[in-house]
Amino acid sequence: MNLQYIIIGILVLGALFFLGNKLRNSFKGDCSRGCDCSDKIKKKNKV
Amino acid sequence: MSQNLKIALVGNPNVGKTSLFNQLTGLNQKVGNYPGITVDKKIGKFSIENKLVEVIDLPGAYSLFPSSKDEEVVFNVLTDTQSKNLPDKVVVVADASNLKRGLLLFGQVKDLGIPVILVMNMIDEAQSKGLIINFDDLKKELNTKIITTNARTGKGISELKKEILSETDCKAHFSPAQPFEEIIKEVQNHFSLQNPYLAWHYVIQKDIFYLDNHDKEFIETLKKQHQIIPKRLQVKETIDRYKEIDAILNQHIQYKEDTQKPLTEKIDIILTHKFFGLVIFLGILFLVFQALFSWSSIPMDLIDGFFRDLSVWASDILPEGPLNSLIADGIIPGVGGVVIFVPQIAILFLFLSIMEETGYMARVVFLTDRLMRPFGLSGKSVVPLMSGVACAIPAIMAARNIENDRERLISILVTPFITCAARLPVYAILIEMIIPDAQIMGFSLKALVLMGLYLLGVLAALLSAFILKTFIKSKYKSYLLLEMPNYQIPLWKNVVLSVYEKSKAFILGAGQIILAVSIILWVLGAHGPQPVFGQAEEQVLKENPNLSGKELENKIAGYELKHSYLGKIGHAIEPVVEPLGYDWKMGIGLISSIAAREVFVGTLASIYSMGEVEDTKEDRKKIKEQLEKEINPNTGKPVINFASGISLLLFYVFAMQCISTLATVRKETKTWKWPFIQLVFMTGIAYISALIAYQFLK
């Protein structure tokens, strides 16, 4: 049971980190759905 | 491998620059058969003969006299000698059937002293229309290398790659007219410019965007001293260049006599007809919405069934405990609630992509131009509005090609009303649940309602534009100058790629968010403040002493969810959403929609499956059944009934729930004022209309 709680704890931390990152990127205007840009080109578009 | 060369692709709008860029770099940048898709520079790379070539794809421009934000990008990249983006070589892409306009830009770029290669794209099409070009003489006359390509099929790409590496002549032939020699010399000396044509631009441009104020003042003083009127000189240069181009083309290009009207013109007589054109457009829209329901029902049902079985399987094989509950009751229903909509997203983008590829989208822009004008929008606003059907963010950026600042701002502010792909899942599930499976004059009622919601978004955008035009003043109006591309059979590779990319982006984007959201929701739903949360069984038995077995377990699960942290948060926001006909669980769904609208259904699926015990396969329900069965404790009616469903639909039509869109508006308008007004205005309308609808219909 303890192992299960440890796994859940890691998942929760991961989820919080991911959502926090998403929120920060949202404020930069990044779209969660890709919005016409493939990930590949987004990475290369850092001019 | 070191980077050896930087090249820029420039050309008029819709000549196939981005298709060429994709062919050169192997990337999949968005292309379409209508102008104005690329509004910012994009960078890709390819290697040849052990050398790395960086390719910059630039927005379309008719000349080096920018009239809109996207054309400014082209001017800046080609003339800012201090910038790291300054290309070593430029590939000017011209539509072989419309060389005259392409050569204007070509001549200007060549006079900047940058080595230039001329690419004649769509050459097959031009030759089939009867164009005969004497390439050898034209090359000599223009003093350039000419490569013929078909960027759609990849023809001529390897020759172009080789040519990019070879030596290219960069002899400019510009010399200023006598009255301007002195001022050009002064500018050349002040800015240490070798090229006189670049100095000429410093003099005749309205603004040189990358110079500092001190340098700008210097130029303005010179202009005053020499009584320079920039616009007049720009027009004069354009006319002179066209005279020269006409002479060259008359000499080296011939057209075979063809008395037959081209097929495109014949089709356009009907498709751009002011009445029949609109009727056909509405018919096509209806066909799309009809297909969204009829074609997607079987795959959606299969996906729904798959996730239910996956949930049962996970519950069976995982050891009893919290992890079992998190995965079987939290994550799997949540992710299933997103993935189920992939067929509809794929069908929507299949149609959009076909409309773009064939060239029909340009006709839609033309058709709707007239309808936009009374609302303070120009035809150019139609491009962002139409792009908004996919996603508001690139759509708002597409407004960069609107010259008039007021029209650009209004377009930016109203575009988020257009129904984007993220709203589609919410509309689809609600319509499926509250609209009967009826037919009206042979048309599916569900498809009609879906079409109505899209049109309602358009109407909201137009009415808002009408209101905004009274507050935001402008001295002049812009106009729509649109070149109709020829109709063409869609390149199915592009269509399939577009559908694949969109579906992948949907699954990865929304899928990752719902995965994270379901984990957080489960933790908040499975834990609560003590001692109340821990006394669930005691309390339930105290209130219902006769309960036992399955019924008792379900009551306990419901009690726990209600008194969990999630329940506490939900109940705190319930007073705000209750007048709209929603329970606290739907309130949580609305909050999670801020992360991504399309996770609303996934969130509900996750929360509803937490509030009950599902021991057997029969206990586990598909998402739609789960939503239909759920009862709102405040009203005693199903949570999604006709009144609350309509209220929720209206809320989603109008509400501004996308942080990324607000951030993009901030970027484009350079102030937080407009996104703030947008947020308050749109969410206000959403709340009030949802409230009125529910209170009338309940």
PDB file of N, CA and C in Angstrom, chain A residues 1 3-5 7-9 11-19 22-23 25-47, chain B residues 21 26-27 29-30 41-43 84-85 319-324 326 391 393-394 422 501-502 505 509 512-513 516-517 519-520 522-523 596 598 658-660 663-664 667:
ATOM      1  N   MET A   1       0.824  -1.217   0.000  1.00  0.00           N
ATOM      2  CA  MET A   1       0.000   0.000   0.000  1.00  0.00           C
ATOM      3  C   MET A   1       0.857   1.266   0.000  1.00  0.00           C
ATOM      4  N   LEU A   3       3.799   1.570  -1.244  1.00  0.00           N
ATOM      5  CA  LEU A   3       4.374   1.746  -2.581  1.00  0.00           C
ATOM      6  C   LEU A   3       3.362   2.458  -3.482  1.00  0.00           C
ATOM      7  N   GLN A   4       2.092   2.057  -3.336  1.00  0.00           N
ATOM      8  CA  GLN A   4       1.044   2.689  -4.152  1.00  0.00           C
ATOM      9  C   GLN A   4       0.967   4.183  -3.869  1.00  0.00           C
ATOM     10  N   TYR A   5       1.063   4.543  -2.589  1.00  0.00           N
ATOM     11  CA  TYR A   5       1.002   5.978  -2.247  1.00  0.00           C
ATOM     12  C   TYR A   5       2.221   6.730  -2.770  1.00  0.00           C
ATOM     13  N   ILE A   7       3.869   5.926  -5.512  1.00  0.00           N
ATOM     14  CA  ILE A   7       3.653   6.107  -6.961  1.00  0.00           C
ATOM     15  C   ILE A   7       2.670   7.261  -7.199  1.00  0.00           C
ATOM     16  N   ILE A   8       1.595   7.260  -6.409  1.00  0.00           N
ATOM     17  CA  ILE A   8       0.593   8.332  -6.590  1.00  0.00           C
ATOM     18  C   ILE A   8       1.221   9.699  -6.306  1.00  0.00           C
ATOM     19  N   GLY A   9       2.058   9.743  -5.260  1.00  0.00           N
ATOM     20  CA  GLY A   9       2.735  11.002  -4.922  1.00  0.00           C
ATOM     21  C   GLY A   9       3.581  11.505  -6.086  1.00  0.00           C
ATOM     22  N   LEU A  11       3.187  10.729  -9.244  1.00  0.00           N
ATOM     23  CA  LEU A  11       2.276  11.128 -10.333  1.00  0.00           C
ATOM     24  C   LEU A  11       1.702  12.519 -10.090  1.00  0.00           C
ATOM     25  N   VAL A  12       1.331  12.774  -8.830  1.00  0.00           N
ATOM     26  CA  VAL A  12       0.737  14.087  -8.506  1.00  0.00           C
ATOM     27  C   VAL A  12       1.764  15.195  -8.735  1.00  0.00           C
ATOM     28  N   LEU A  13       2.999  14.941  -8.274  1.00  0.00           N
ATOM     29  CA  LEU A  13       4.042  15.962  -8.484  1.00  0.00           C
ATOM     30  C   LEU A  13       4.261  16.216  -9.974  1.00  0.00           C
ATOM     31  N   GLY A  14       4.300  15.111 -10.726  1.00  0.00           N
ATOM     32  CA  GLY A  14       4.475  15.221 -12.180  1.00  0.00           C
ATOM     33  C   GLY A  14       3.347  16.010 -12.804  1.00  0.00           C
ATOM     34  N   ALA A  15       2.109  15.699 -12.378  1.00  0.00           N
ATOM     35  CA  ALA A  15       0.935  16.379 -12.951  1.00  0.00           C
ATOM     36  C   ALA A  15       0.959  17.866 -12.623  1.00  0.00           C
ATOM     37  N   LEU A  16       1.310  18.176 -11.350  1.00  0.00           N
ATOM     38  CA  LEU A  16       1.348  19.595 -10.957  1.00  0.00           C
ATOM     39  C   LEU A  16       2.412  20.348 -11.749  1.00  0.00           C
ATOM     40  N   PHE A  17       3.570  19.695 -11.892  1.00  0.00           N
ATOM     41  CA  PHE A  17       4.669  20.320 -12.636  1.00  0.00           C
ATOM     42  C   PHE A  17       4.241  20.554 -14.089  1.00  0.00           C
ATOM     43  N   PHE A  18       3.600  19.531 -14.676  1.00  0.00           N
ATOM     44  CA  PHE A  18       3.170  19.625 -16.075  1.00  0.00           C
ATOM     45  C   PHE A  18       2.149  20.748 -16.262  1.00  0.00           C
ATOM     46  N   LEU A  19       1.140  20.774 -15.368  1.00  0.00           N
ATOM     47  CA  LEU A  19       0.090  21.794 -15.520  1.00  0.00           C
ATOM     48  C   LEU A  19       0.653  23.199 -15.284  1.00  0.00           C
ATOM     49  N   LYS A  22       2.432  24.152 -18.354  1.00  0.00           N
ATOM     50  CA  LYS A  22       1.445  24.462 -19.410  1.00  0.00           C
ATOM     51  C   LYS A  22       0.889  25.875 -19.207  1.00  0.00           C
ATOM     52  N   LEU A  23       0.591  26.163 -17.938  1.00  0.00           N
ATOM     53  CA  LEU A  23       0.011  27.481 -17.624  1.00  0.00           C
ATOM     54  C   LEU A  23       1.008  28.584 -17.965  1.00  0.00           C
ATOM     55  N   ASN A  25       3.424  28.437 -20.132  1.00  0.00           N
ATOM     56  CA  ASN A  25       3.536  28.542 -21.589  1.00  0.00           C
ATOM     57  C   ASN A  25       2.311  29.219 -22.198  1.00  0.00           C
ATOM     58  N   SER A  26       1.142  28.977 -21.577  1.00  0.00           N
ATOM     59  CA  SER A  26      -0.087  29.611 -22.082  1.00  0.00           C
ATOM     60  C   SER A  26       0.066  31.124 -22.062  1.00  0.00           C
ATOM     61  N   PHE A  27       0.691  31.614 -21.013  1.00  0.00           N
ATOM     62  CA  PHE A  27       0.857  33.068 -20.908  1.00  0.00           C
ATOM     63  C   PHE A  27       1.851  33.591 -21.949  1.00  0.00           C
ATOM     64  N   LYS A  28       2.589  32.662 -22.553  1.00  0.00           N
ATOM     65  CA  LYS A  28       3.468  33.085 -23.645  1.00  0.00           C
ATOM     66  C   LYS A  28       2.746  32.950 -24.983  1.00  0.00           C
ATOM     67  N   GLY A  29       1.490  32.476 -24.951  1.00  0.00           N
ATOM     68  CA  GLY A  29       0.728  32.338 -26.187  1.00  0.00           C
ATOM     69  C   GLY A  29       0.895  30.983 -26.854  1.00  0.00           C
ATOM     70  N   ASP A  30       1.491  30.009 -26.137  1.00  0.00           N
ATOM     71  CA  ASP A  30       1.613  28.673 -26.726  1.00  0.00           C
ATOM     72  C   ASP A  30       0.292  27.951 -26.615  1.00  0.00           C
ATOM     73  N   CYS A  31      -0.067  27.250 -27.668  1.00  0.00           N
ATOM     74  CA  CYS A  31      -1.368  26.605 -27.697  1.00  0.00           C
ATOM     75  C   CYS A  31      -1.224  25.137 -27.347  1.00  0.00           C
ATOM     76  N   SER A  32      -2.157  24.629 -26.546  1.00  0.00           N
ATOM     77  CA  SER A  32      -2.072  23.232 -26.123  1.00  0.00           C
ATOM     78  C   SER A  32      -2.333  22.284 -27.293  1.00  0.00           C
ATOM     79  N   ARG A  33      -2.970  22.786 -28.332  1.00  0.00           N
ATOM     80  CA  ARG A  33      -3.378  21.893 -29.412  1.00  0.00           C
ATOM     81  C   ARG A  33      -2.441  21.926 -30.608  1.00  0.00           C
ATOM     82  N   GLY A  34      -1.341  22.657 -30.503  1.00  0.00           N
ATOM     83  CA  GLY A  34      -0.410  22.679 -31.630  1.00  0.00           C
ATOM     84  C   GLY A  34      -0.699  23.815 -32.591  1.00  0.00           C
ATOM     85  N   CYS A  35      -1.966  24.116 -32.808  1.00  0.00           N
ATOM     86  CA  CYS A  35      -2.355  25.263 -33.623  1.00  0.00           C
ATOM     87  C   CYS A  35      -1.525  25.474 -34.881  1.00  0.00           C
ATOM     88  N   ASP A  36      -1.641  24.583 -35.800  1.00  0.00           N
ATOM     89  CA  ASP A  36      -1.030  24.754 -37.123  1.00  0.00           C
ATOM     90  C   ASP A  36       0.482  24.632 -37.154  1.00  0.00           C
ATOM     91  N   CYS A  37       1.078  24.422 -36.036  1.00  0.00           N
ATOM     92  CA  CYS A  37       2.531  24.255 -36.063  1.00  0.00           C
ATOM     93  C   CYS A  37       2.847  22.844 -35.580  1.00  0.00           C
ATOM     94  N   SER A  38       3.638  22.118 -36.328  1.00  0.00           N
ATOM     95  CA  SER A  38       4.060  20.828 -35.798  1.00  0.00           C
ATOM     96  C   SER A  38       5.115  21.124 -34.729  1.00  0.00           C
ATOM     97  N   ASP A  39       5.279  20.206 -33.788  1.00  0.00           N
ATOM     98  CA  ASP A  39       6.240  20.430 -32.699  1.00  0.00           C
ATOM     99  C   ASP A  39       7.628  20.657 -33.263  1.00  0.00           C
ATOM    100  N   LYS A  40       7.878  19.934 -34.363  1.00  0.00           N
ATOM    101  CA  LYS A  40       9.184  20.000 -34.986  1.00  0.00           C
ATOM    102  C   LYS A  40       9.513  21.443 -35.385  1.00  0.00           C
ATOM    103  N   ILE A  41       8.531  22.085 -36.020  1.00  0.00           N
ATOM    104  CA  ILE A  41       8.812  23.432 -36.523  1.00  0.00           C
ATOM    105  C   ILE A  41       8.817  24.442 -35.387  1.00  0.00           C
ATOM    106  N   LYS A  42       8.001  24.175 -34.366  1.00  0.00           N
ATOM    107  CA  LYS A  42       7.986  25.102 -33.235  1.00  0.00           C
ATOM    108  C   LYS A  42       9.377  25.211 -32.626  1.00  0.00           C
ATOM    109  N   LYS A  43      10.047  24.036 -32.512  1.00  0.00           N
ATOM    110  CA  LYS A  43      11.376  24.030 -31.913  1.00  0.00           C
ATOM    111  C   LYS A  43      12.364  24.782 -32.790  1.00  0.00           C
ATOM    112  N   LYS A  44      12.162  24.670 -34.107  1.00  0.00           N
ATOM    113  CA  LYS A  44      13.123  25.301 -35.011  1.00  0.00           C
ATOM    114  C   LYS A  44      12.830  26.775 -35.227  1.00  0.00           C
ATOM    115  N   ASN A  45      11.695  27.225 -34.715  1.00  0.00           N
ATOM    116  CA  ASN A  45      11.309  28.601 -34.998  1.00  0.00           C
ATOM    117  C   ASN A  45      11.862  29.614 -34.018  1.00  0.00           C
ATOM    118  N   LYS A  46      12.794  29.154 -33.194  1.00  0.00           N
ATOM    119  CA  LYS A  46      13.350  30.094 -32.219  1.00  0.00           C
ATOM    120  C   LYS A  46      14.337  30.998 -32.927  1.00  0.00           C
ATOM    121  N   VAL A  47      13.830  32.061 -33.497  1.00  0.00           N
ATOM    122  CA  VAL A  47      14.688  32.956 -34.301  1.00  0.00           C
ATOM    123  C   VAL A  47      15.364  33.956 -33.374  1.00  0.00           C
TER     124      VAL A  47
ATOM    125  N   PHE B  21       9.334  25.488 -49.196  1.00  0.00           N
ATOM    126  CA  PHE B  21      10.035  25.396 -47.906  1.00  0.00           C
ATOM    127  C   PHE B  21       9.918  23.965 -47.359  1.00  0.00           C
ATOM    128  N   GLY B  26      11.897  19.317 -45.569  1.00  0.00           N
ATOM    129  CA  GLY B  26      11.253  18.087 -45.094  1.00  0.00           C
ATOM    130  C   GLY B  26      10.319  18.346 -43.936  1.00  0.00           C
ATOM    131  N   LEU B  27      10.000  19.616 -43.659  1.00  0.00           N
ATOM    132  CA  LEU B  27       9.076  19.933 -42.565  1.00  0.00           C
ATOM    133  C   LEU B  27       7.644  19.971 -43.095  1.00  0.00           C
ATOM    134  N   GLN B  29       5.191  22.537 -42.568  1.00  0.00           N
ATOM    135  CA  GLN B  29       4.576  23.825 -42.253  1.00  0.00           C
ATOM    136  C   GLN B  29       3.253  23.925 -42.998  1.00  0.00           C
ATOM    137  N   LYS B  30       2.271  24.592 -42.372  1.00  0.00           N
ATOM    138  CA  LYS B  30       0.932  24.652 -42.968  1.00  0.00           C
ATOM    139  C   LYS B  30       0.947  25.345 -44.342  1.00  0.00           C
ATOM    140  N   LYS B  41       8.117  34.814 -40.102  1.00  0.00           N
ATOM    141  CA  LYS B  41       9.170  33.998 -40.696  1.00  0.00           C
ATOM    142  C   LYS B  41       9.235  32.627 -40.016  1.00  0.00           C
ATOM    143  N   LYS B  42       9.532  31.614 -40.815  1.00  0.00           N
ATOM    144  CA  LYS B  42       9.699  30.259 -40.287  1.00  0.00           C
ATOM    145  C   LYS B  42      11.066  29.768 -40.730  1.00  0.00           C
ATOM    146  N   ILE B  43      11.697  29.018 -39.865  1.00  0.00           N
ATOM    147  CA  ILE B  43      13.053  28.593 -40.187  1.00  0.00           C
ATOM    148  C   ILE B  43      13.172  27.075 -40.226  1.00  0.00           C
ATOM    149  N   LYS B  84      20.963  39.175 -37.493  1.00  0.00           N
ATOM    150  CA  LYS B  84      21.541  37.836 -37.714  1.00  0.00           C
ATOM    151  C   LYS B  84      20.705  37.052 -38.730  1.00  0.00           C
ATOM    152  N   ASN B  85      19.528  37.586 -39.063  1.00  0.00           N
ATOM    153  CA  ASN B  85      18.681  36.899 -40.047  1.00  0.00           C
ATOM    154  C   ASN B  85      18.971  37.307 -41.485  1.00  0.00           C
ATOM    155  N   PRO B 319      -3.757  -4.503  -8.273  1.00  0.00           N
ATOM    156  CA  PRO B 319      -4.095  -4.869  -6.885  1.00  0.00           C
ATOM    157  C   PRO B 319      -5.061  -3.851  -6.273  1.00  0.00           C
ATOM    158  N   GLU B 320      -5.913  -4.339  -5.383  1.00  0.00           N
ATOM    159  CA  GLU B 320      -6.868  -3.445  -4.705  1.00  0.00           C
ATOM    160  C   GLU B 320      -6.132  -2.289  -4.042  1.00  0.00           C
ATOM    161  N   GLY B 321      -6.703  -1.130  -4.040  1.00  0.00           N
ATOM    162  CA  GLY B 321      -6.053  -0.015  -3.356  1.00  0.00           C
ATOM    163  C   GLY B 321      -6.218   1.278  -4.119  1.00  0.00           C
ATOM    164  N   PRO B 322      -5.554   2.325  -3.633  1.00  0.00           N
ATOM    165  CA  PRO B 322      -5.758   3.647  -4.246  1.00  0.00           C
ATOM    166  C   PRO B 322      -5.290   3.734  -5.698  1.00  0.00           C
ATOM    167  N   LEU B 323      -4.200   3.003  -6.044  1.00  0.00           N
ATOM    168  CA  LEU B 323      -3.682   3.100  -7.407  1.00  0.00           C
ATOM    169  C   LEU B 323      -4.693   2.530  -8.400  1.00  0.00           C
ATOM    170  N   ASN B 324      -5.360   1.437  -7.973  1.00  0.00           N
ATOM    171  CA  ASN B 324      -6.400   0.833  -8.807  1.00  0.00           C
ATOM    172  C   ASN B 324      -7.496   1.858  -9.080  1.00  0.00           C
ATOM    173  N   LEU B 326      -7.303   5.157  -8.809  1.00  0.00           N
ATOM    174  CA  LEU B 326      -6.804   6.303  -9.589  1.00  0.00           C
ATOM    175  C   LEU B 326      -6.825   5.987 -11.083  1.00  0.00           C
ATOM    176  N   CYS B 391      -8.341  27.181 -34.969  1.00  0.00           N
ATOM    177  CA  CYS B 391      -7.815  27.627 -33.679  1.00  0.00           C
ATOM    178  C   CYS B 391      -7.663  29.142 -33.724  1.00  0.00           C
ATOM    179  N   ILE B 393      -5.576  31.103 -32.235  1.00  0.00           N
ATOM    180  CA  ILE B 393      -4.235  31.694 -32.103  1.00  0.00           C
ATOM    181  C   ILE B 393      -3.589  32.028 -33.459  1.00  0.00           C
ATOM    182  N   PRO B 394      -3.462  31.048 -34.380  1.00  0.00           N
ATOM    183  CA  PRO B 394      -2.926  31.435 -35.693  1.00  0.00           C
ATOM    184  C   PRO B 394      -3.866  32.396 -36.415  1.00  0.00           C
ATOM    185  N   ALA B 422     -11.589  23.205 -30.501  1.00  0.00           N
ATOM    186  CA  ALA B 422     -11.648  22.772 -29.104  1.00  0.00           C
ATOM    187  C   ALA B 422     -13.078  22.801 -28.558  1.00  0.00           C
ATOM    188  N   GLU B 501      -1.744  15.366 -38.446  1.00  0.00           N
ATOM    189  CA  GLU B 501      -1.098  16.331 -37.540  1.00  0.00           C
ATOM    190  C   GLU B 501      -2.097  16.886 -36.531  1.00  0.00           C
ATOM    191  N   LYS B 502      -3.311  17.227 -37.017  1.00  0.00           N
ATOM    192  CA  LYS B 502      -4.323  17.820 -36.124  1.00  0.00           C
ATOM    193  C   LYS B 502      -4.782  16.796 -35.095  1.00  0.00           C
ATOM    194  N   ALA B 505      -2.016  16.301 -32.625  1.00  0.00           N
ATOM    195  CA  ALA B 505      -1.897  17.455 -31.726  1.00  0.00           C
ATOM    196  C   ALA B 505      -3.040  17.445 -30.713  1.00  0.00           C
ATOM    197  N   GLY B 509      -2.009  17.074 -27.071  1.00  0.00           N
ATOM    198  CA  GLY B 509      -2.264  18.317 -26.331  1.00  0.00           C
ATOM    199  C   GLY B 509      -3.302  18.113 -25.247  1.00  0.00           C
ATOM    200  N   GLN B 512      -2.647  14.930 -22.776  1.00  0.00           N
ATOM    201  CA  GLN B 512      -1.696  15.134 -21.670  1.00  0.00           C
ATOM    202  C   GLN B 512      -2.345  15.961 -20.563  1.00  0.00           C
ATOM    203  N   ILE B 513      -3.104  16.978 -20.993  1.00  0.00           N
ATOM    204  CA  ILE B 513      -3.733  17.844 -19.979  1.00  0.00           C
ATOM    205  C   ILE B 513      -4.747  17.054 -19.157  1.00  0.00           C
ATOM    206  N   ALA B 516      -3.089  14.765 -16.606  1.00  0.00           N
ATOM    207  CA  ALA B 516      -2.647  15.484 -15.406  1.00  0.00           C
ATOM    208  C   ALA B 516      -3.851  15.932 -14.580  1.00  0.00           C
ATOM    209  N   VAL B 517      -4.884  16.445 -15.278  1.00  0.00           N
ATOM    210  CA  VAL B 517      -6.071  16.937 -14.557  1.00  0.00           C
ATOM    211  C   VAL B 517      -6.746  15.787 -13.812  1.00  0.00           C
ATOM    212  N   ILE B 519      -5.444  13.094 -12.594  1.00  0.00           N
ATOM    213  CA  ILE B 519      -4.667  12.699 -11.407  1.00  0.00           C
ATOM    214  C   ILE B 519      -4.973  13.656 -10.245  1.00  0.00           C
ATOM    215  N   ILE B 520      -4.937  14.949 -10.558  1.00  0.00           N
ATOM    216  CA  ILE B 520      -5.198  15.943  -9.507  1.00  0.00           C
ATOM    217  C   ILE B 520      -6.639  15.796  -8.992  1.00  0.00           C
ATOM    218  N   TRP B 522      -8.529  13.173  -9.018  1.00  0.00           N
ATOM    219  CA  TRP B 522      -8.713  11.961  -8.226  1.00  0.00           C
ATOM    220  C   TRP B 522      -8.192  12.168  -6.802  1.00  0.00           C
ATOM    221  N   VAL B 523      -7.006  12.759  -6.704  1.00  0.00           N
ATOM    222  CA  VAL B 523      -6.420  12.967  -5.369  1.00  0.00           C
ATOM    223  C   VAL B 523      -7.331  13.878  -4.545  1.00  0.00           C
ATOM    224  N   ALA B 596      -7.851  23.606 -21.171  1.00  0.00           N
ATOM    225  CA  ALA B 596      -8.170  23.294 -22.572  1.00  0.00           C
ATOM    226  C   ALA B 596      -9.670  22.981 -22.600  1.00  0.00           C
ATOM    227  N   GLU B 598     -11.521  21.339 -24.515  1.00  0.00           N
ATOM    228  CA  GLU B 598     -11.940  19.999 -24.889  1.00  0.00           C
ATOM    229  C   GLU B 598     -11.820  18.970 -23.765  1.00  0.00           C
ATOM    230  N   CYS B 658      -9.712  30.659 -22.983  1.00  0.00           N
ATOM    231  CA  CYS B 658      -8.418  30.178 -23.465  1.00  0.00           C
ATOM    232  C   CYS B 658      -7.314  31.186 -23.122  1.00  0.00           C
ATOM    233  N   ILE B 659      -6.458  30.811 -22.174  1.00  0.00           N
ATOM    234  CA  ILE B 659      -5.389  31.725 -21.743  1.00  0.00           C
ATOM    235  C   ILE B 659      -4.422  32.004 -22.897  1.00  0.00           C
ATOM    236  N   SER B 660      -4.152  30.968 -23.699  1.00  0.00           N
ATOM    237  CA  SER B 660      -3.204  31.151 -24.814  1.00  0.00           C
ATOM    238  C   SER B 660      -3.709  32.214 -25.790  1.00  0.00           C
ATOM    239  N   ALA B 663      -3.133  35.578 -24.283  1.00  0.00           N
ATOM    240  CA  ALA B 663      -1.709  35.941 -24.359  1.00  0.00           C
ATOM    241  C   ALA B 663      -1.331  36.358 -25.779  1.00  0.00           C
ATOM    242  N   THR B 664      -1.935  35.701 -26.775  1.00  0.00           N
ATOM    243  CA  THR B 664      -1.638  36.066 -28.170  1.00  0.00           C
ATOM    244  C   THR B 664      -2.185  37.461 -28.488  1.00  0.00           C
ATOM    245  N   LYS B 667       0.180  39.861 -27.122  1.00  0.00           N
ATOM    246  CA  LYS B 667       1.374  39.953 -27.973  1.00  0.00           C
ATOM    247  C   LYS B 667       1.105  40.821 -29.195  1.00  0.00           C
TER     248      LYS B 667
END
